[in-house]
Coordinates of N, CA and C in Angstrom, one line a residue:
Chain L
E28 N -4.9 -19.0 -4.9 CA -4.6 -19.1 -3.6 C -5.5 -18.2 -2.7
A29 N -5.7 -18.6 -1.4 CA -6.4 -17.5 -0.6 C -5.5 -16.3 -0.2
G30 N -6.3 -15.1 -0.3 CA -5.7 -13.9 0.0 C -5.3 -13.6 1.4
V31 N -4.9 -12.4 1.7 CA -4.7 -11.9 2.9 C -6.0 -11.7 3.7
A32 N -6.2 -12.3 4.8 CA -7.4 -12.1 5.6 C -7.3 -11.1 6.7
Q33 N -8.3 -10.2 6.8 CA -8.3 -9.3 8.0 C -9.7 -9.3 8.6
S34 N -9.6 -9.0 9.9 CA -10.8 -8.8 10.6 C -10.6 -7.9 11.8
P35 N -11.6 -7.1 12.4 CA -12.9 -6.8 11.6 C -12.8 -6.0 10.5
R36 N -13.7 -5.9 9.4 CA -13.7 -4.9 8.4 C -14.0 -3.6 8.8
Y37 N -14.7 -3.4 10.0 CA -15.1 -2.0 10.4 C -15.1 -2.0 11.8
K38 N -14.7 -0.9 12.5 CA -14.7 -0.9 13.9 C -14.9 0.6 14.2
I39 N -15.8 0.8 15.1 CA -16.1 2.2 15.6 C -15.8 2.2 17.2
I40 N -15.0 3.1 17.7 CA -14.8 3.1 19.1 C -14.7 4.6 19.6
E41 N -14.7 4.8 20.9 CA -14.6 6.1 21.4 C -13.1 6.3 21.7
K42 N -12.7 7.5 21.6 CA -11.3 7.9 22.1 C -11.1 7.3 23.6
R43 N -9.9 7.0 23.7 CA -9.3 6.4 24.8 C -9.7 5.0 25.0
Q44 N -10.5 4.4 24.1 CA -10.8 3.0 24.1 C -9.7 2.2 23.4
S45 N -9.7 0.9 23.6 CA -8.6 0.0 23.1 C -9.4 -0.7 21.9
V46 N -8.5 -1.1 20.9 CA -9.0 -1.9 19.7 C -7.9 -2.7 19.2
A47 N -8.2 -4.1 18.5 CA -7.2 -4.8 18.1 C -7.7 -5.3 16.8
F48 N -6.7 -5.5 15.8 CA -7.0 -6.0 14.5 C -6.1 -7.3 14.3
W49 N -6.8 -8.1 13.5 CA -6.3 -9.4 13.3 C -5.9 -9.6 11.7
C50 N -4.8 -10.3 11.5 CA -4.4 -10.5 10.1 C -3.8 -11.9 9.9
N51 N -4.3 -12.7 8.8 CA -3.8 -13.9 8.5 C -3.2 -13.8 7.1
P52 N -1.8 -13.9 7.0 CA -1.3 -13.6 5.7 C -1.5 -15.0 4.8
I53 N -1.2 -14.7 3.5 CA -1.1 -15.7 2.5 C -0.1 -16.9 3.0
S54 N -0.6 -18.1 2.9 CA 0.1 -19.4 3.3 C 1.6 -19.4 2.8
G55 N 2.5 -19.4 3.8 CA 4.1 -19.6 3.1 C 4.6 -18.2 3.1
H56 N 3.9 -17.1 3.3 CA 4.7 -15.9 3.3 C 5.2 -15.6 4.6
A57 N 6.5 -15.3 4.6 CA 7.2 -15.0 5.8 C 7.1 -13.6 6.3
T58 N 6.9 -12.7 5.3 CA 7.0 -11.2 5.8 C 5.6 -10.9 5.8
L59 N 5.3 -10.1 6.8 CA 4.1 -9.4 7.2 C 4.2 -8.0 7.4
Y60 N 3.3 -7.2 7.0 CA 3.4 -5.8 7.1 C 2.1 -5.2 7.6
W61 N 2.2 -4.1 8.3 CA 0.8 -3.4 8.8 C 1.2 -2.0 8.3
Y62 N 0.2 -1.4 7.7 CA 0.1 -0.1 7.1 C -1.0 0.7 7.8
Q63 N -0.9 2.0 7.9 CA -2.1 2.9 8.3 C -2.3 3.8 7.0
Q64 N -3.5 3.8 6.6 CA -3.9 4.6 5.4 C -4.9 5.7 5.9
I65 N -4.6 6.9 6.1 CA -5.5 8.0 6.5 C -6.2 8.3 5.2
L66 N -7.5 8.8 5.3 CA -8.2 9.2 4.2 C -7.5 10.3 3.3
G67 N -7.5 9.9 2.0 CA -6.8 10.9 1.0 C -5.4 10.6 1.0
Q68 N -4.7 9.8 1.7 CA -3.3 9.6 1.7 C -3.0 8.2 1.2
G69 N -1.7 8.0 0.8 CA -1.2 6.6 0.6 C -1.0 6.0 1.9
P70 N -0.9 4.5 1.7 CA -0.5 3.8 3.0 C 0.9 4.0 3.5
K71 N 0.9 4.1 4.9 CA 2.2 4.4 5.6 C 2.5 3.1 6.3
L72 N 3.7 2.6 6.2 CA 4.3 1.5 6.9 C 4.3 1.6 8.3
L73 N 3.6 0.8 9.1 CA 3.9 0.8 10.6 C 4.9 -0.1 11.1
I74 N 4.9 -1.4 10.7 CA 5.7 -2.5 11.1 C 5.8 -3.5 10.1
Q75 N 7.1 -4.1 10.1 CA 7.4 -5.2 9.4 C 7.9 -6.3 10.1
F76 N 7.2 -7.5 9.9 CA 7.8 -8.8 10.5 C 8.5 -9.7 9.5
Q77 N 9.4 -10.4 9.8 CA 9.9 -11.3 9.1 C 10.0 -12.7 10.0
N78 N 9.0 -13.5 9.6 CA 8.6 -14.6 10.5 C 7.9 -14.1 11.7
N79 N 8.5 -14.2 12.9 CA 7.8 -13.7 14.1 C 8.8 -12.6 14.8
G80 N 9.9 -12.2 14.0 CA 10.6 -11.2 14.3 C 10.5 -9.8 13.8
V81 N 10.5 -8.8 14.6 CA 10.3 -7.4 13.9 C 11.4 -7.0 13.1
V82 N 11.4 -6.6 11.9 CA 12.4 -6.0 11.0 C 12.4 -4.5 11.1
D83 N 11.3 -3.9 11.1 CA 11.3 -2.5 11.0 C 10.0 -2.0 11.8
D84 N 10.1 -1.2 12.9 CA 9.0 -0.7 13.6 C 9.2 0.8 13.8
S85 N 10.0 1.5 13.0 CA 10.4 2.9 13.2 C 9.4 3.8 13.1
Q86 N 8.2 3.4 12.4 CA 7.1 4.3 12.2 C 6.0 4.0 13.2
L87 N 6.2 3.0 13.9 CA 5.0 2.7 14.9 C 5.2 3.5 16.1
P88 N 3.9 4.1 16.5 CA 3.8 5.0 17.7 C 3.9 4.0 18.9
K89 N 5.0 3.9 19.4 CA 4.9 2.8 20.3 C 4.4 3.2 21.8
D90 N 4.1 4.4 21.9 CA 3.4 4.6 23.2 C 1.9 4.2 23.2
R91 N 1.4 3.8 22.1 CA 0.0 3.4 22.0 C -0.3 2.4 21.1
F92 N 0.6 2.0 20.2 CA 0.4 1.0 19.2 C 1.4 -0.3 19.6
S93 N 0.8 -1.4 19.4 CA 1.6 -2.6 19.6 C 1.3 -3.7 18.6
A94 N 2.2 -4.6 18.3 CA 1.8 -5.6 17.3 C 2.7 -6.7 17.5
E95 N 2.1 -7.9 17.3 CA 2.9 -9.2 17.5 C 2.5 -10.1 16.5
R96 N 3.3 -11.1 16.3 CA 3.1 -12.1 15.3 C 3.7 -13.3 15.9
L97 N 2.7 -14.1 16.7 CA 3.1 -15.2 17.3 C 3.2 -16.4 16.3
K98 N 4.1 -17.3 16.3 CA 4.3 -18.4 15.7 C 4.7 -18.0 14.1
G99 N 4.9 -16.8 13.8 CA 5.3 -16.4 12.4 C 4.2 -16.6 11.5
V100 N 2.9 -16.6 11.8 CA 1.8 -16.7 10.9 C 0.9 -15.5 11.2
D101 N -0.2 -15.6 12.0 CA -1.1 -14.6 12.3 C -0.6 -13.4 13.0
S102 N -1.1 -12.3 12.8 CA -0.5 -11.2 13.5 C -1.7 -10.3 14.2
T103 N -1.5 -9.6 15.2 CA -2.5 -8.7 15.7 C -2.0 -7.3 15.9
L104 N -2.6 -6.3 15.7 CA -2.2 -4.9 15.9 C -3.2 -4.4 16.8
K105 N -2.5 -3.8 17.9 CA -3.4 -3.1 18.9 C -3.1 -1.7 19.0
I106 N -4.2 -1.0 19.5 CA -4.0 0.5 19.8 C -4.7 0.7 21.1
Q107 N -4.0 1.3 22.0 CA -4.4 1.4 23.4 C -3.6 2.7 24.0
P108 N -4.3 3.7 24.3 CA -5.6 4.1 24.1 C -5.7 4.7 22.7
A109 N -6.9 4.9 22.1 CA -7.1 5.4 20.8 C -7.3 6.8 20.7
K110 N -6.8 7.5 19.8 CA -6.9 9.0 19.7 C -7.8 9.1 18.4
L111 N -8.3 10.4 18.4 CA -9.1 10.7 17.2 C -8.4 10.6 15.8
E112 N -7.1 11.0 15.9 CA -6.3 10.8 14.6 C -5.7 9.6 14.2
D113 N -6.2 8.5 15.0 CA -6.0 7.1 14.6 C -7.0 6.6 13.5
S114 N -8.2 7.4 13.4 CA -9.1 7.0 12.4 C -8.5 6.9 11.1
A115 N -8.5 5.6 10.5 CA -7.9 5.3 9.2 C -8.3 3.8 8.9
V116 N -7.7 3.6 7.8 CA -7.8 2.1 7.3 C -6.5 1.4 7.6
Y117 N -6.6 0.4 8.3 CA -5.3 -0.6 8.8 C -5.2 -1.6 7.8
L118 N -4.1 -1.6 7.0 CA -4.0 -2.7 6.0 C -2.9 -3.5 6.4
C119 N -3.0 -4.8 6.1 CA -2.1 -5.9 6.3 C -1.7 -6.5 5.0
A120 N -0.4 -6.8 4.9 CA 0.1 -7.2 3.5 C 1.2 -8.4 3.9
S121 N 1.4 -9.2 3.0 CA 2.4 -10.2 3.1 C 3.3 -10.4 1.8
S122 N 4.3 -10.8 1.9 CA 5.1 -11.0 0.8 C 6.1 -12.3 1.0
S123 N 6.6 -12.9 -0.1 CA 7.2 -14.2 -0.1 C 8.8 -13.7 0.4
P124 N 9.4 -14.8 0.8 CA 10.9 -14.4 1.3 C 11.7 -14.0 0.2
P125 N 12.7 -13.4 0.4 CA 13.7 -12.8 -0.6 C 14.1 -13.8 -1.5
G126 N 14.1 -13.6 -2.8 CA 14.4 -14.5 -3.9 C 13.2 -15.1 -4.6
Q127 N 12.0 -14.9 -3.9 CA 10.8 -15.2 -4.7 C 9.9 -14.1 -4.7
R128 N 10.2 -13.3 -5.9 CA 9.3 -12.1 -6.1 C 9.3 -11.4 -4.9
P129 N 10.4 -10.9 -4.4 CA 10.4 -10.4 -3.0 C 9.6 -9.1 -2.8
Y130 N 9.5 -8.3 -4.1 CA 9.1 -6.9 -3.7 C 7.6 -6.9 -3.9
E131 N 6.9 -7.7 -4.3 CA 5.5 -7.7 -4.6 C 4.7 -8.1 -3.3
Q132 N 4.0 -7.1 -2.9 CA 3.1 -7.2 -1.6 C 1.7 -7.6 -1.9
Y133 N 1.1 -8.4 -1.1 CA -0.2 -8.7 -1.4 C -1.1 -8.2 -0.2
F134 N -2.2 -7.3 -0.5 CA -2.9 -6.6 0.6 C -4.0 -7.3 0.9
G135 N -4.5 -7.2 2.3 CA -5.7 -7.5 2.7 C -6.8 -6.5 2.4
P136 N -8.1 -6.7 2.7 CA -9.0 -5.8 2.5 C -9.1 -4.6 3.4
G137 N -8.3 -4.7 4.5 CA -8.3 -3.6 5.4 C -9.3 -3.5 6.6
T138 N -8.9 -2.8 7.6 CA -10.0 -2.6 8.7 C -10.2 -1.2 8.8
R139 N -11.5 -0.6 8.5 CA -11.5 0.8 8.8 C -12.0 1.1 10.0
L140 N -11.2 1.9 10.8 CA -11.3 2.3 12.2 C -11.9 3.8 12.3
T141 N -12.7 4.0 12.9 CA -13.4 5.3 13.2 C -13.4 5.5 14.8
V142 N -12.5 6.6 15.2 CA -12.6 7.0 16.6 C -13.3 8.2 16.8
T143 N -14.4 8.1 17.6 CA -15.2 9.2 17.7 C -15.0 9.9 19.3
Chain C
S220 N 11.2 13.3 3.1 CA 10.1 12.2 3.0 C 10.5 11.3 1.8
Q221 N 10.4 10.1 1.9 CA 10.7 9.2 1.0 C 9.5 8.8 0.0
Q222 N 8.4 9.4 0.2 CA 7.1 9.0 -0.4 C 7.4 9.6 -1.9
G223 N 6.7 9.0 -2.7 CA 6.4 9.5 -4.2 C 5.3 10.4 -4.0
E224 N 5.3 11.4 -5.0 CA 4.1 12.2 -5.3 C 3.4 12.2 -6.6
E225 N 2.2 11.7 -6.6 CA 1.5 11.6 -7.9 C 1.0 12.9 -8.4
D226 N 0.9 12.9 -9.7 CA 0.2 14.2 -10.4 C -0.3 13.6 -11.6
P227 N -1.7 14.1 -11.8 CA -2.5 15.1 -10.9 C -3.0 14.2 -9.8
Q228 N -3.7 14.9 -8.9 CA -4.3 14.4 -7.7 C -5.5 13.7 -8.2
A229 N -6.2 14.3 -9.2 CA -7.4 13.7 -9.7 C -7.6 13.8 -11.3
L230 N -8.1 12.9 -11.9 CA -8.1 12.8 -13.4 C -9.5 12.1 -13.7
S231 N -10.2 12.9 -14.6 CA -11.5 12.4 -15.0 C -11.5 12.4 -16.7
I232 N -11.7 11.1 -17.3 CA -11.5 11.0 -18.6 C -12.8 10.2 -19.1
Q233 N -13.0 10.0 -20.4 CA -14.0 9.4 -21.1 C -13.5 8.0 -21.4
E234 N -14.4 7.1 -21.2 CA -14.1 5.5 -21.5 C -13.5 5.6 -23.0
G235 N -12.4 4.7 -23.1 CA -11.7 4.8 -24.5 C -10.4 5.7 -24.6
E236 N -10.5 6.6 -23.8 CA -9.3 7.5 -23.7 C -8.0 7.0 -23.0
N237 N -7.0 7.6 -23.1 CA -5.8 7.0 -22.4 C -5.6 8.0 -21.1
A238 N -5.2 7.5 -20.0 CA -4.9 8.2 -18.8 C -3.4 7.9 -18.5
T239 N -2.8 9.3 -18.2 CA -1.4 9.2 -17.8 C -1.4 9.9 -16.4
M240 N -0.6 9.1 -15.6 CA -0.3 9.7 -14.2 C 1.2 9.7 -13.9
N241 N 1.8 10.6 -13.2 CA 3.1 10.8 -13.1 C 3.5 10.8 -11.6
C242 N 4.7 10.3 -11.2 CA 5.1 9.9 -10.0 C 6.4 10.7 -9.8
S243 N 6.7 11.5 -8.7 CA 8.1 11.9 -8.5 C 8.6 11.5 -7.4
Y244 N 9.7 11.2 -7.0 CA 10.2 10.6 -5.8 C 11.7 11.3 -5.5
K245 N 12.1 11.0 -4.1 CA 13.2 11.8 -3.6 C 14.6 11.2 -3.6
T246 N 14.5 9.8 -3.3 CA 15.8 9.2 -3.0 C 16.0 8.1 -4.1
S247 N 17.2 7.4 -3.9 CA 17.6 6.4 -4.8 C 16.7 5.3 -4.4
I248 N 16.3 4.4 -5.4 CA 15.4 3.3 -5.3 C 15.9 1.9 -5.8
N249 N 15.3 0.9 -5.3 CA 15.7 -0.6 -5.9 C 14.9 -0.7 -7.0
N250 N 13.4 -0.3 -6.9 CA 12.6 -0.5 -7.9 C 11.3 0.5 -7.5
L251 N 10.4 0.6 -8.6 CA 9.2 1.2 -8.2 C 8.0 0.5 -8.7
Q252 N 7.2 0.4 -8.0 CA 5.7 -0.1 -8.2 C 4.6 0.7 -8.4
W253 N 3.6 0.3 -9.1 CA 2.3 1.0 -9.2 C 1.2 0.1 -8.6
Y254 N 0.4 0.6 -7.9 CA -0.7 -0.1 -7.2 C -2.1 0.6 -7.5
R255 N -3.1 -0.2 -7.6 CA -4.4 0.3 -7.8 C -5.3 -0.1 -6.6
Q256 N -6.2 0.9 -6.2 CA -7.0 0.7 -5.0 C -8.3 1.0 -5.2
N257 N -9.2 0.2 -5.2 CA -10.7 0.5 -5.3 C -11.5 -0.1 -4.2
S258 N -12.7 0.1 -3.9 CA -13.3 -0.4 -2.9 C -13.7 -1.7 -3.2
G259 N -13.8 -2.2 -4.3 CA -14.1 -3.6 -4.4 C -13.1 -4.6 -4.2
R260 N -11.7 -4.2 -4.7 CA -10.7 -5.4 -4.7 C -9.5 -4.9 -3.6
G261 N -9.6 -3.7 -3.0 CA -8.6 -3.4 -2.2 C -7.4 -2.8 -2.9
L262 N -6.2 -2.8 -2.5 CA -5.0 -2.4 -2.9 C -4.3 -3.6 -3.7
V263 N -4.0 -3.4 -4.9 CA -3.6 -4.5 -5.8 C -2.4 -4.1 -6.6
H264 N -1.3 -4.9 -6.7 CA 0.0 -4.7 -7.4 C -0.4 -4.6 -8.9
L265 N 0.1 -3.7 -9.7 CA -0.1 -3.6 -11.1 C 1.2 -4.0 -11.8
I266 N 2.1 -3.4 -11.5 CA 3.5 -3.4 -12.2 C 4.6 -3.1 -11.5
L267 N 5.8 -3.7 -11.7 CA 7.0 -3.2 -11.0 C 8.0 -3.0 -12.2
I268 N 8.9 -1.9 -11.9 CA 9.9 -1.5 -12.8 C 11.2 -1.4 -12.0
R269 N 12.2 -2.0 -12.4 CA 13.4 -1.9 -11.7 C 14.2 -0.7 -12.0
S270 N 15.1 -0.4 -11.2 CA 15.9 0.8 -11.4 C 16.7 0.8 -12.6
N271 N 17.1 -0.3 -13.1 CA 17.9 -0.3 -14.4 C 17.1 -0.5 -15.7
E272 N 15.6 -0.4 -15.4 CA 14.8 -0.5 -16.7 C 14.2 0.9 -17.0
R273 N 13.9 1.1 -18.1 CA 13.3 2.5 -18.5 C 12.0 2.5 -19.0
E274 N 11.4 1.2 -19.3 CA 10.1 1.2 -19.9 C 9.6 -0.3 -19.7
K275 N 8.3 -0.6 -19.3 CA 7.8 -1.8 -19.0 C 6.2 -1.7 -19.4
H276 N 5.9 -2.9 -20.1 CA 4.5 -3.0 -20.5 C 3.9 -4.2 -19.8
S277 N 2.5 -3.9 -19.5 CA 1.7 -5.1 -19.0 C 0.2 -4.9 -19.5
G278 N -0.1 -5.6 -20.5 CA -1.5 -5.5 -21.2 C -1.7 -3.9 -21.5
R279 N -2.7 -3.3 -20.9 CA -2.9 -1.9 -21.4 C -2.1 -0.9 -20.5
L280 N -1.3 -1.5 -19.7 CA -0.3 -0.6 -18.9 C 1.1 -0.4 -19.4
R281 N 1.5 0.8 -19.4 CA 3.0 1.2 -19.8 C 3.4 2.1 -18.7
V282 N 4.4 1.7 -18.1 CA 5.3 2.3 -17.2 C 6.7 2.9 -17.7
T283 N 6.9 4.1 -17.4 CA 8.5 4.5 -17.6 C 9.1 5.0 -16.4
L284 N 10.3 4.8 -16.3 CA 11.2 5.3 -15.3 C 12.3 6.1 -15.7
D285 N 12.6 7.2 -15.1 CA 13.7 8.1 -15.4 C 14.3 8.4 -14.1
T286 N 15.2 7.6 -13.8 CA 16.0 7.8 -12.5 C 16.7 9.1 -12.4
S287 N 17.2 9.6 -13.6 CA 18.0 11.0 -13.5 C 16.9 12.1 -13.0
K288 N 15.7 11.8 -13.4 CA 14.8 13.0 -12.9 C 13.9 12.4 -11.8
K289 N 14.2 11.2 -11.4 CA 13.5 10.6 -10.1 C 12.0 10.7 -10.4
S290 N 11.6 10.2 -11.6 CA 10.2 10.2 -11.9 C 9.8 9.1 -12.6
S291 N 8.5 8.7 -12.6 CA 7.8 7.6 -13.4 C 6.6 8.0 -13.8
S292 N 6.1 7.4 -14.7 CA 4.7 7.6 -15.3 C 4.0 6.3 -15.6
L293 N 2.6 6.2 -15.5 CA 1.8 5.1 -15.7 C 0.9 5.6 -16.6
L294 N 0.8 5.0 -17.8 CA -0.1 5.1 -18.9 C -1.1 3.9 -19.1
I295 N -2.5 4.3 -19.0 CA -3.5 3.1 -19.1 C -4.0 3.6 -20.5
T296 N -4.0 2.6 -21.3 CA -4.7 2.9 -22.7 C -5.9 2.5 -22.9
A297 N -6.7 3.0 -23.7 CA -8.1 2.5 -23.9 C -8.8 2.1 -22.8
S298 N -8.9 3.4 -21.8 CA -9.6 3.1 -20.5 C -10.9 2.5 -20.6
R299 N -11.2 1.9 -19.4 CA -12.6 1.4 -19.2 C -13.2 1.8 -17.8
A300 N -14.4 1.7 -17.8 CA -15.1 2.1 -16.4 C -14.6 1.5 -15.4
A301 N -14.1 0.3 -15.6 CA -13.7 -0.6 -14.5 C -12.2 -0.1 -13.9
D302 N -11.6 0.7 -14.7 CA -10.4 1.4 -14.3 C -10.5 2.4 -13.3
T303 N -11.7 2.8 -12.9 CA -11.9 3.8 -12.0 C -11.4 3.4 -10.7
A304 N -10.5 4.2 -10.1 CA -9.7 3.8 -8.9 C -8.8 4.9 -8.6
S305 N -8.0 4.5 -7.4 CA -7.0 5.3 -7.1 C -5.6 4.7 -7.4
Y306 N -4.7 5.4 -8.0 CA -3.5 4.7 -8.4 C -2.3 5.3 -7.6
F307 N -1.4 4.5 -7.1 CA -0.4 4.9 -6.3 C 1.0 4.3 -6.8
C308 N 1.8 5.3 -6.7 CA 3.3 4.8 -6.9 C 3.9 4.4 -5.5
A309 N 4.7 3.4 -5.6 CA 5.4 3.0 -4.4 C 6.9 2.8 -4.7
T310 N 7.8 3.4 -4.0 CA 9.1 3.3 -4.2 C 9.6 2.4 -3.1
V311 N 10.5 1.5 -3.6 CA 10.9 0.3 -2.8 C 12.4 0.5 -2.4
I312 N 12.7 0.7 -1.2 CA 14.0 0.9 -0.5 C 14.1 0.0 0.6
A313 N 15.1 -0.7 0.5 CA 15.4 -1.8 1.6 C 14.2 -2.7 1.6
N314 N 13.5 -3.2 0.8 CA 12.3 -4.1 0.9 C 11.1 -3.5 1.4
N315 N 11.2 -2.1 1.7 CA 10.0 -1.5 2.1 C 9.4 -0.6 1.2
L316 N 8.0 -0.6 1.1 CA 7.3 0.2 0.1 C 7.0 1.7 0.9
F317 N 7.2 2.6 0.0 CA 6.8 4.0 0.4 C 5.9 4.5 -0.5
F318 N 4.6 4.8 -0.2 CA 3.6 5.1 -1.1 C 3.5 6.6 -1.2
G319 N 3.0 7.0 -2.3 CA 2.6 8.5 -2.6 C 1.2 8.6 -2.2
T320 N 0.7 9.9 -2.5 CA -0.7 10.2 -2.1 C -1.6 9.8 -3.0
G321 N -1.2 9.3 -4.3 CA -2.2 8.7 -5.2 C -2.9 9.7 -6.1
T322 N -3.4 9.2 -7.1 CA -4.1 9.8 -8.2 C -5.5 9.2 -8.3
R323 N -6.6 10.0 -8.2 CA -7.9 9.4 -8.2 C -8.4 9.5 -9.8
L324 N -8.5 8.3 -10.4 CA -9.0 8.4 -11.8 C -10.3 7.9 -11.9
T325 N -11.2 8.8 -12.7 CA -12.5 8.4 -12.8 C -12.7 8.2 -14.4
V326 N -13.2 7.0 -14.8 CA -13.5 6.9 -16.1 C -14.9 6.9 -16.4
I327 N -15.3 7.9 -17.3 CA -16.8 8.1 -17.5 C -17.3 7.1 -18.6
P328 N -18.3 6.2 -18.3 CA -18.8 5.4 -19.5 C -19.3 6.1 -20.7

């Protein structure tokens, strides 16, 4: 089966600019996650969607980050305006609905963001 | 913090040797997972151990879990150069993954 797709793979922007990342999960996966991974650290959950509804966005800096998942498939994560500390790899993951190996998440290749 | 903490932070071994990585966590969990991350294949799920299990095997991987000590270990036997990667434990709480900081494993051919 095709994996989780993300684009772009790399992005360099200046601080205070805006940026958007796109994710296409594995077909049929109802749950979608966005993670932020700062260099040298493990991934940190930003937001979780179940279909097109938000399940958990407690770690999302809502003053500058936003995410949506229209039609319960693709998702976009936006940062506006970006700060230097937003430099990280942004990972998208998806998983099956509960009852179907619910805990295993499949990750995309990530988008490496550099804010200068 | 609900993150696991891996130990050691970095490990370098010769090909063919075994590698052991440890993970400690702070809260009660549903299960614990180990993931591998390298530049070629991104973050990949390796193995899951449930909170009522003590040991699990998958190929060259052996995972143990001690819920009384809130710790887990990952053993990779007969290591290969291709095992070079960062390894993360992730605790599962309410269907969410909380990752540790990882162990960077280098296997020298």
